[in-house]
Short mmCIF file of N, CA and C in Angstrom, two decimals:
data_model
loop_
_atom_site.label_atom_id
_atom_site.label_comp_id
_atom_site.label_asym_id
_atom_site.label_seq_id
_atom_site.Cartn_x
_atom_site.Cartn_y
_atom_site.Cartn_z
N MET A 1 128.04 57.44 -60.41
CA MET A 1 127.61 57.30 -59.17
C MET A 1 128.20 57.68 -57.91
N HIS A 2 127.21 58.36 -56.98
CA HIS A 2 127.90 58.71 -56.04
C HIS A 2 128.26 57.79 -54.93
N LEU A 3 129.26 58.05 -53.88
CA LEU A 3 129.58 56.97 -53.08
C LEU A 3 128.51 56.95 -51.82
N ALA A 4 127.35 57.88 -51.92
CA ALA A 4 126.17 58.14 -51.25
C ALA A 4 125.49 56.70 -50.93
N TYR A 5 124.98 56.51 -52.02
CA TYR A 5 123.95 55.29 -52.53
C TYR A 5 124.40 54.17 -51.95
N PRO A 6 125.49 53.62 -52.25
CA PRO A 6 125.68 52.15 -51.76
C PRO A 6 126.14 52.45 -50.22
N ALA A 7 126.45 53.60 -49.50
CA ALA A 7 126.89 53.70 -48.01
C ALA A 7 125.39 53.46 -47.25
N VAL A 8 124.71 54.53 -47.93
CA VAL A 8 123.67 54.21 -47.29
C VAL A 8 122.75 52.95 -47.16
N LEU A 9 122.46 52.23 -48.55
CA LEU A 9 122.33 50.83 -48.58
C LEU A 9 123.30 49.69 -47.66
N SER A 10 124.23 50.23 -47.40
CA SER A 10 125.26 49.27 -46.63
C SER A 10 124.69 49.57 -45.18
N ALA A 11 124.56 50.96 -44.85
CA ALA A 11 124.23 51.19 -43.31
C ALA A 11 122.67 50.90 -43.15
N LEU A 12 122.01 50.66 -44.00
CA LEU A 12 120.36 49.96 -44.32
C LEU A 12 120.58 48.62 -43.79
N LEU A 13 121.30 47.85 -44.43
CA LEU A 13 121.60 46.63 -44.27
C LEU A 13 122.06 46.15 -43.21
N PHE A 14 123.07 46.57 -42.85
CA PHE A 14 124.23 46.82 -41.65
C PHE A 14 122.70 46.58 -40.11
N CYS A 15 122.34 47.85 -40.12
CA CYS A 15 121.28 48.07 -39.01
C CYS A 15 120.19 46.67 -38.86
N THR A 16 119.73 46.25 -40.04
CA THR A 16 118.68 45.62 -40.39
C THR A 16 119.34 44.16 -39.68
N GLY A 17 120.50 43.79 -40.19
CA GLY A 17 121.44 42.71 -39.72
C GLY A 17 121.36 42.57 -37.84
N VAL A 18 121.95 44.10 -37.39
CA VAL A 18 121.92 44.34 -35.91
C VAL A 18 120.39 43.97 -35.43
N TYR A 19 119.44 44.79 -35.87
CA TYR A 19 118.26 44.00 -35.23
C TYR A 19 117.95 42.78 -35.26
N GLY A 20 118.21 41.77 -36.21
CA GLY A 20 117.99 40.69 -36.57
C GLY A 20 118.80 39.65 -35.57
N VAL A 21 119.86 40.43 -35.01
CA VAL A 21 120.49 39.76 -34.19
C VAL A 21 120.09 39.64 -32.51
N LEU A 22 119.96 40.84 -32.59
CA LEU A 22 119.34 41.33 -31.21
C LEU A 22 117.94 40.69 -30.80
N ALA A 23 117.09 40.85 -31.82
CA ALA A 23 115.58 40.41 -31.62
C ALA A 23 115.17 39.54 -32.00
N ARG A 24 115.87 38.30 -32.68
CA ARG A 24 115.64 37.10 -33.10
C ARG A 24 116.06 35.90 -31.85
N ARG A 25 114.92 35.16 -31.71
CA ARG A 25 115.48 34.07 -30.75
C ARG A 25 115.93 32.46 -31.60
N ASN A 26 115.51 32.24 -32.70
CA ASN A 26 115.82 31.11 -33.53
C ASN A 26 117.19 31.30 -33.91
N ALA A 27 117.97 30.45 -33.64
CA ALA A 27 119.76 30.43 -34.13
C ALA A 27 119.96 30.49 -35.58
N ILE A 28 119.04 29.98 -36.29
CA ILE A 28 119.40 30.21 -37.78
C ILE A 28 118.91 31.77 -38.32
N LEU A 29 117.74 32.05 -37.64
CA LEU A 29 117.69 33.28 -37.86
C LEU A 29 119.07 34.37 -37.56
N VAL A 30 119.35 34.02 -36.46
CA VAL A 30 120.62 34.98 -36.35
C VAL A 30 121.76 34.66 -36.93
N LEU A 31 122.30 33.62 -37.36
CA LEU A 31 123.27 33.22 -38.23
C LEU A 31 123.02 34.12 -39.54
N MET A 32 121.82 34.38 -40.24
CA MET A 32 121.24 35.00 -41.55
C MET A 32 121.58 36.38 -41.16
N SER A 33 121.23 37.00 -40.37
CA SER A 33 121.38 38.34 -39.76
C SER A 33 122.58 38.60 -39.75
N VAL A 34 123.60 37.69 -39.17
CA VAL A 34 125.12 38.08 -39.36
C VAL A 34 125.49 38.08 -40.88
N GLU A 35 125.04 36.72 -41.39
CA GLU A 35 125.53 36.90 -42.89
C GLU A 35 125.34 38.49 -43.36
N LEU A 36 124.00 38.88 -43.37
CA LEU A 36 123.28 40.31 -43.76
C LEU A 36 124.30 41.19 -43.60
N MET A 37 124.78 41.32 -42.28
CA MET A 37 125.87 42.49 -41.69
C MET A 37 127.44 42.11 -42.42
N LEU A 38 127.70 40.97 -42.75
CA LEU A 38 128.96 40.94 -43.69
C LEU A 38 128.71 41.23 -44.58
N ASN A 39 127.51 41.05 -45.51
CA ASN A 39 127.27 41.37 -46.78
C ASN A 39 127.30 43.13 -46.77
N ALA A 40 126.78 43.53 -45.81
CA ALA A 40 126.97 45.01 -45.82
C ALA A 40 128.18 45.81 -45.94
N VAL A 41 129.24 44.72 -45.08
CA VAL A 41 130.70 44.92 -45.22
C VAL A 41 131.14 45.16 -46.45
N ASN A 42 130.80 44.12 -47.14
CA ASN A 42 130.98 43.69 -48.57
C ASN A 42 131.00 44.62 -49.43
N LEU A 43 129.59 45.16 -49.41
CA LEU A 43 129.11 46.19 -50.15
C LEU A 43 130.08 47.82 -49.99
N ASN A 44 130.29 47.52 -48.53
CA ASN A 44 131.38 48.81 -48.54
C ASN A 44 132.47 48.90 -49.15
N LEU A 45 132.90 47.77 -48.74
CA LEU A 45 134.38 47.34 -49.51
C LEU A 45 134.55 47.61 -51.14
N VAL A 46 133.31 47.12 -51.50
CA VAL A 46 133.59 47.28 -53.06
C VAL A 46 133.22 48.98 -53.19
N ALA A 47 132.09 49.45 -52.56
CA ALA A 47 131.98 50.82 -53.29
C ALA A 47 133.63 51.80 -53.03
N PHE A 48 133.95 51.60 -51.88
CA PHE A 48 135.11 52.12 -51.40
C PHE A 48 136.25 52.23 -52.46
N ASP A 49 136.15 50.72 -52.95
CA ASP A 49 137.41 50.53 -53.76
C ASP A 49 137.08 51.31 -55.32
N VAL A 50 135.76 51.34 -55.69
CA VAL A 50 135.57 51.82 -56.87
C VAL A 50 135.67 53.38 -56.60
N TRP A 51 135.15 53.71 -55.75
CA TRP A 51 135.43 55.23 -55.18
C TRP A 51 136.99 55.81 -55.52
N LEU A 52 137.47 54.91 -54.58
CA LEU A 52 139.13 55.13 -54.74
C LEU A 52 139.85 54.89 -55.97
N SER A 53 139.61 54.15 -56.65
CA SER A 53 140.13 53.67 -57.80
C SER A 53 139.86 54.57 -59.08
N LYS A 54 138.76 55.57 -58.96
CA LYS A 54 138.47 56.85 -59.83
C LYS A 54 139.62 57.59 -59.44
N ALA A 55 140.28 57.83 -58.28
CA ALA A 55 140.95 58.91 -57.81
C ALA A 55 142.58 58.59 -58.17
N ALA A 56 142.70 57.35 -57.75
CA ALA A 56 144.11 57.20 -58.03
C ALA A 56 144.20 56.39 -59.28
N GLU A 57 145.72 56.55 -60.00
CA GLU A 57 145.89 56.25 -61.50
C GLU A 57 146.21 54.93 -61.28
N ASP A 58 146.85 54.30 -60.18
CA ASP A 58 147.44 53.10 -59.79
C ASP A 58 146.21 51.89 -59.28
N THR A 59 145.69 51.10 -59.68
CA THR A 59 144.34 50.39 -58.90
C THR A 59 144.83 49.12 -58.40
N LEU A 60 144.79 48.91 -57.29
CA LEU A 60 145.22 47.67 -56.66
C LEU A 60 144.11 46.85 -56.43
N HIS A 61 142.85 47.29 -56.50
CA HIS A 61 141.37 46.58 -56.03
C HIS A 61 141.65 45.88 -55.16
N SER A 62 142.44 46.61 -53.65
CA SER A 62 142.28 45.95 -52.69
C SER A 62 141.01 45.58 -51.77
N GLY A 63 139.96 46.52 -52.04
CA GLY A 63 138.57 46.07 -51.46
C GLY A 63 137.98 45.35 -51.94
N GLN A 64 138.22 44.66 -53.26
CA GLN A 64 137.70 43.40 -53.67
C GLN A 64 138.08 42.14 -53.19
N ALA A 65 139.45 42.90 -53.25
CA ALA A 65 140.25 41.25 -52.94
C ALA A 65 139.83 40.97 -51.46
N LEU A 66 139.69 41.92 -50.90
CA LEU A 66 139.34 41.91 -49.07
C LEU A 66 137.96 41.49 -48.94
N THR A 67 136.96 41.63 -50.06
CA THR A 67 135.55 41.30 -50.05
C THR A 67 135.87 39.80 -50.36
N LEU A 68 136.76 39.03 -51.75
CA LEU A 68 136.80 37.67 -51.42
C LEU A 68 137.11 37.08 -50.37
N PHE A 69 138.02 37.53 -49.77
CA PHE A 69 138.20 36.70 -48.27
C PHE A 69 137.07 37.01 -47.32
N THR A 70 136.35 37.98 -47.31
CA THR A 70 135.23 38.10 -46.42
C THR A 70 134.01 37.10 -46.63
N ILE A 71 133.97 36.61 -47.86
CA ILE A 71 132.77 36.08 -48.73
C ILE A 71 133.60 34.65 -48.36
N ALA A 72 134.90 34.07 -48.44
CA ALA A 72 135.24 32.82 -48.09
C ALA A 72 134.85 32.99 -46.50
N ILE A 73 135.38 33.54 -45.65
CA ILE A 73 135.25 33.57 -43.98
C ILE A 73 133.72 33.36 -43.65
N ALA A 74 132.76 33.72 -44.81
CA ALA A 74 131.45 34.12 -44.08
C ALA A 74 130.87 32.81 -44.51
N ALA A 75 131.51 32.20 -45.52
CA ALA A 75 131.07 30.55 -45.89
C ALA A 75 131.02 29.64 -45.11
N ALA A 76 132.60 29.56 -44.86
CA ALA A 76 133.00 28.92 -43.54
C ALA A 76 132.18 29.03 -42.27
N GLU A 77 131.73 30.08 -41.98
CA GLU A 77 131.16 30.63 -40.77
C GLU A 77 129.89 29.71 -40.67
N ILE A 78 129.17 30.19 -41.84
CA ILE A 78 127.61 29.71 -41.93
C ILE A 78 127.65 27.92 -42.09
N GLY A 79 128.89 27.31 -42.59
CA GLY A 79 128.91 26.28 -42.46
C GLY A 79 128.86 25.36 -41.41
N ILE A 80 129.87 26.11 -40.77
CA ILE A 80 130.29 25.62 -39.21
C ILE A 80 129.19 25.90 -38.14
N GLY A 81 128.47 27.15 -38.34
CA GLY A 81 127.39 27.47 -37.46
C GLY A 81 126.39 26.69 -37.54
N LEU A 82 125.99 26.47 -38.96
CA LEU A 82 124.53 25.57 -39.21
C LEU A 82 125.10 24.17 -38.75
N ALA A 83 126.16 23.49 -38.81
CA ALA A 83 126.23 22.52 -38.34
C ALA A 83 126.12 22.20 -36.62
N ILE A 84 126.72 23.42 -35.95
CA ILE A 84 126.61 23.36 -34.79
C ILE A 84 124.88 23.28 -34.56
N VAL A 85 124.13 24.52 -34.99
CA VAL A 85 122.85 24.48 -34.63
C VAL A 85 122.05 23.23 -35.03
N LEU A 86 122.56 22.61 -35.85
CA LEU A 86 121.72 21.36 -36.23
C LEU A 86 122.21 20.27 -34.98
N ALA A 87 123.30 20.42 -34.58
CA ALA A 87 123.56 18.99 -33.66
C ALA A 87 122.92 19.68 -32.49
N VAL A 88 123.16 20.86 -32.00
CA VAL A 88 122.15 21.32 -30.73
C VAL A 88 120.73 20.92 -30.59
N TYR A 89 120.21 21.07 -32.15
CA TYR A 89 118.90 20.60 -32.27
C TYR A 89 118.60 19.33 -32.20
N ARG A 90 119.29 18.51 -32.42
CA ARG A 90 119.36 17.10 -32.49
C ARG A 90 119.29 16.90 -30.73
N ASN A 91 120.08 17.23 -30.08
CA ASN A 91 120.55 16.88 -28.43
C ASN A 91 119.27 17.67 -27.90
N ARG A 92 118.96 18.86 -28.03
CA ARG A 92 118.00 19.54 -27.40
C ARG A 92 116.32 19.51 -27.42
N GLY A 93 116.47 19.47 -29.00
CA GLY A 93 115.10 19.58 -29.53
C GLY A 93 114.48 20.63 -30.03
N THR A 94 115.22 22.20 -29.70
CA THR A 94 114.91 23.35 -30.07
C THR A 94 116.40 23.99 -30.46
N SER A 95 115.81 25.03 -31.08
CA SER A 95 117.07 25.99 -31.74
C SER A 95 116.63 27.71 -31.14
N ASP A 96 116.18 27.44 -29.96
CA ASP A 96 115.44 28.78 -29.23
C ASP A 96 116.99 29.31 -28.67
N ILE A 97 117.27 30.32 -28.49
CA ILE A 97 118.47 31.07 -28.33
C ILE A 97 118.34 30.90 -26.73
N ASP A 98 117.41 31.63 -26.32
CA ASP A 98 117.07 31.58 -24.92
C ASP A 98 117.05 30.69 -24.02
N ARG A 99 116.77 29.60 -24.77
CA ARG A 99 116.75 27.99 -23.83
C ARG A 99 118.08 27.46 -24.15
N LEU A 100 118.74 27.77 -25.02
CA LEU A 100 120.13 27.38 -24.93
C LEU A 100 121.54 28.02 -24.36
N ARG A 101 121.06 29.07 -23.35
CA ARG A 101 121.97 29.84 -22.47
C ARG A 101 123.09 28.60 -22.14
N ASP A 102 122.37 28.00 -21.32
CA ASP A 102 122.74 27.01 -20.33
C ASP A 102 123.58 25.71 -21.02
N THR A 103 124.92 25.65 -20.93
CA THR A 103 125.59 24.77 -21.99
C THR A 103 125.49 23.48 -21.31
N ALA A 104 125.59 23.45 -20.06
CA ALA A 104 125.58 22.16 -19.45
C ALA A 104 124.21 21.31 -19.66
N GLU A 105 124.60 19.81 -19.45
CA GLU A 105 123.61 19.27 -19.77
C GLU A 105 122.57 18.94 -18.45
N THR A 106 121.33 18.65 -18.91
CA THR A 106 120.31 18.89 -17.79
C THR A 106 120.76 17.63 -16.70
N PRO A 107 120.44 17.79 -15.62
CA PRO A 107 120.43 17.12 -14.48
C PRO A 107 119.38 16.01 -14.35
N GLU A 108 119.76 14.39 -14.41
CA GLU A 108 118.90 13.33 -14.19
C GLU A 108 117.90 13.45 -12.85
N THR A 109 118.40 14.18 -11.81
CA THR A 109 118.07 14.21 -10.41
C THR A 109 117.31 15.78 -10.22
N GLU A 110 116.26 15.82 -9.37
CA GLU A 110 115.40 17.06 -8.98
C GLU A 110 116.63 17.72 -8.39
N PRO A 111 115.97 19.38 -8.65
CA PRO A 111 117.22 20.12 -7.64
C PRO A 111 116.66 19.86 -6.21
N PRO A 112 117.99 20.57 -5.58
CA PRO A 112 118.17 20.39 -4.15
C PRO A 112 117.10 20.95 -3.26
N GLY A 113 116.51 19.88 -2.31
CA GLY A 113 114.99 20.47 -1.39
C GLY A 113 113.96 19.52 -1.90
N SER A 114 114.12 19.03 -2.99
CA SER A 114 113.13 18.36 -3.37
C SER A 114 113.32 16.70 -3.23
N THR A 115 112.25 15.98 -2.92
CA THR A 115 112.06 14.63 -1.91
C THR A 115 111.83 13.75 -2.92
N ALA A 116 112.06 13.90 -4.43
CA ALA A 116 111.87 13.23 -5.31
C ALA A 116 113.14 11.86 -5.48
N PRO A 117 114.57 12.45 -5.45
CA PRO A 117 115.72 11.54 -5.29
C PRO A 117 115.50 10.76 -4.42
N LEU A 118 115.25 10.96 -2.86
CA LEU A 118 115.03 10.21 -1.90
C LEU A 118 114.33 9.16 -1.78
N ASP A 119 113.07 9.35 -2.70
CA ASP A 119 111.72 8.36 -2.94
C ASP A 119 112.52 7.36 -3.94
N GLN A 120 113.15 8.10 -5.10
CA GLN A 120 113.92 7.00 -6.13
C GLN A 120 114.65 6.29 -5.60
N LYS A 121 115.63 6.64 -4.38
CA LYS A 121 116.68 5.72 -4.11
C LYS A 121 115.98 4.58 -2.82
N ASP A 122 114.87 5.09 -1.99
CA ASP A 122 114.49 4.50 -1.46
C ASP A 122 113.62 2.94 -2.15
N GLU A 123 113.11 3.48 -3.29
CA GLU A 123 112.18 2.16 -3.98
C GLU A 123 113.72 1.34 -4.37
N LYS A 124 114.57 2.04 -5.08
CA LYS A 124 115.83 1.38 -5.42
C LYS A 124 116.20 0.11 -4.45
N ALA A 125 116.36 0.70 -3.12
CA ALA A 125 117.11 -0.03 -2.13
C ALA A 125 116.01 -0.84 -1.63
N GLU A 126 114.65 -1.03 -2.03
CA GLU A 126 113.42 -1.73 -1.34
C GLU A 126 113.73 -2.91 -2.55
N ALA A 127 113.81 -2.62 -3.82
CA ALA A 127 113.58 -3.59 -4.60
C ALA A 127 115.06 -4.44 -5.01
N ALA A 128 115.82 -3.86 -4.48
CA ALA A 128 117.36 -4.49 -4.40
C ALA A 128 117.26 -5.64 -3.01
N ALA A 129 116.64 -5.20 -2.02
CA ALA A 129 116.46 -5.99 -0.96
C ALA A 129 115.41 -7.32 -1.19
#
C-alpha cells in the first residue's frame, strides 16, 4: 500500500475537522470536529510508522505508541469538554458558542442610561416606608 492513500485521507479528515470547528456554532459539534482532527493525526502517525518500519530492520513502533497516547488524551478531552458543555447548558440554557463568548454572569440590573433600576429603587423605598 502506498503512503499517499492514508495521507490524502488524513488530510481530508483534518480539513473536514477544521471546517467543523470554524463553521459550527454548537459546542458539541465543535468537540466532534476536534476529535475528527485528532483521528486524522492518529491515521498519519500509524501510516508513517508502517511506512518507516518497512524501511528499518529494527522496528520500535513509536508512531503506534504515540497514537495510543493521543487516543487517551482525546478521551480525557472529550469527557471534560462534554462535562463543561453540559454545565454551561444547564446554567445558560444554550450551547451556542456565539452566545457563550461572554463568560461573566448576566447582570440583574439594566444597562447604564436606563430608568428601570431607578424605578425599582423608588418602588422598594416606597414599599419600605
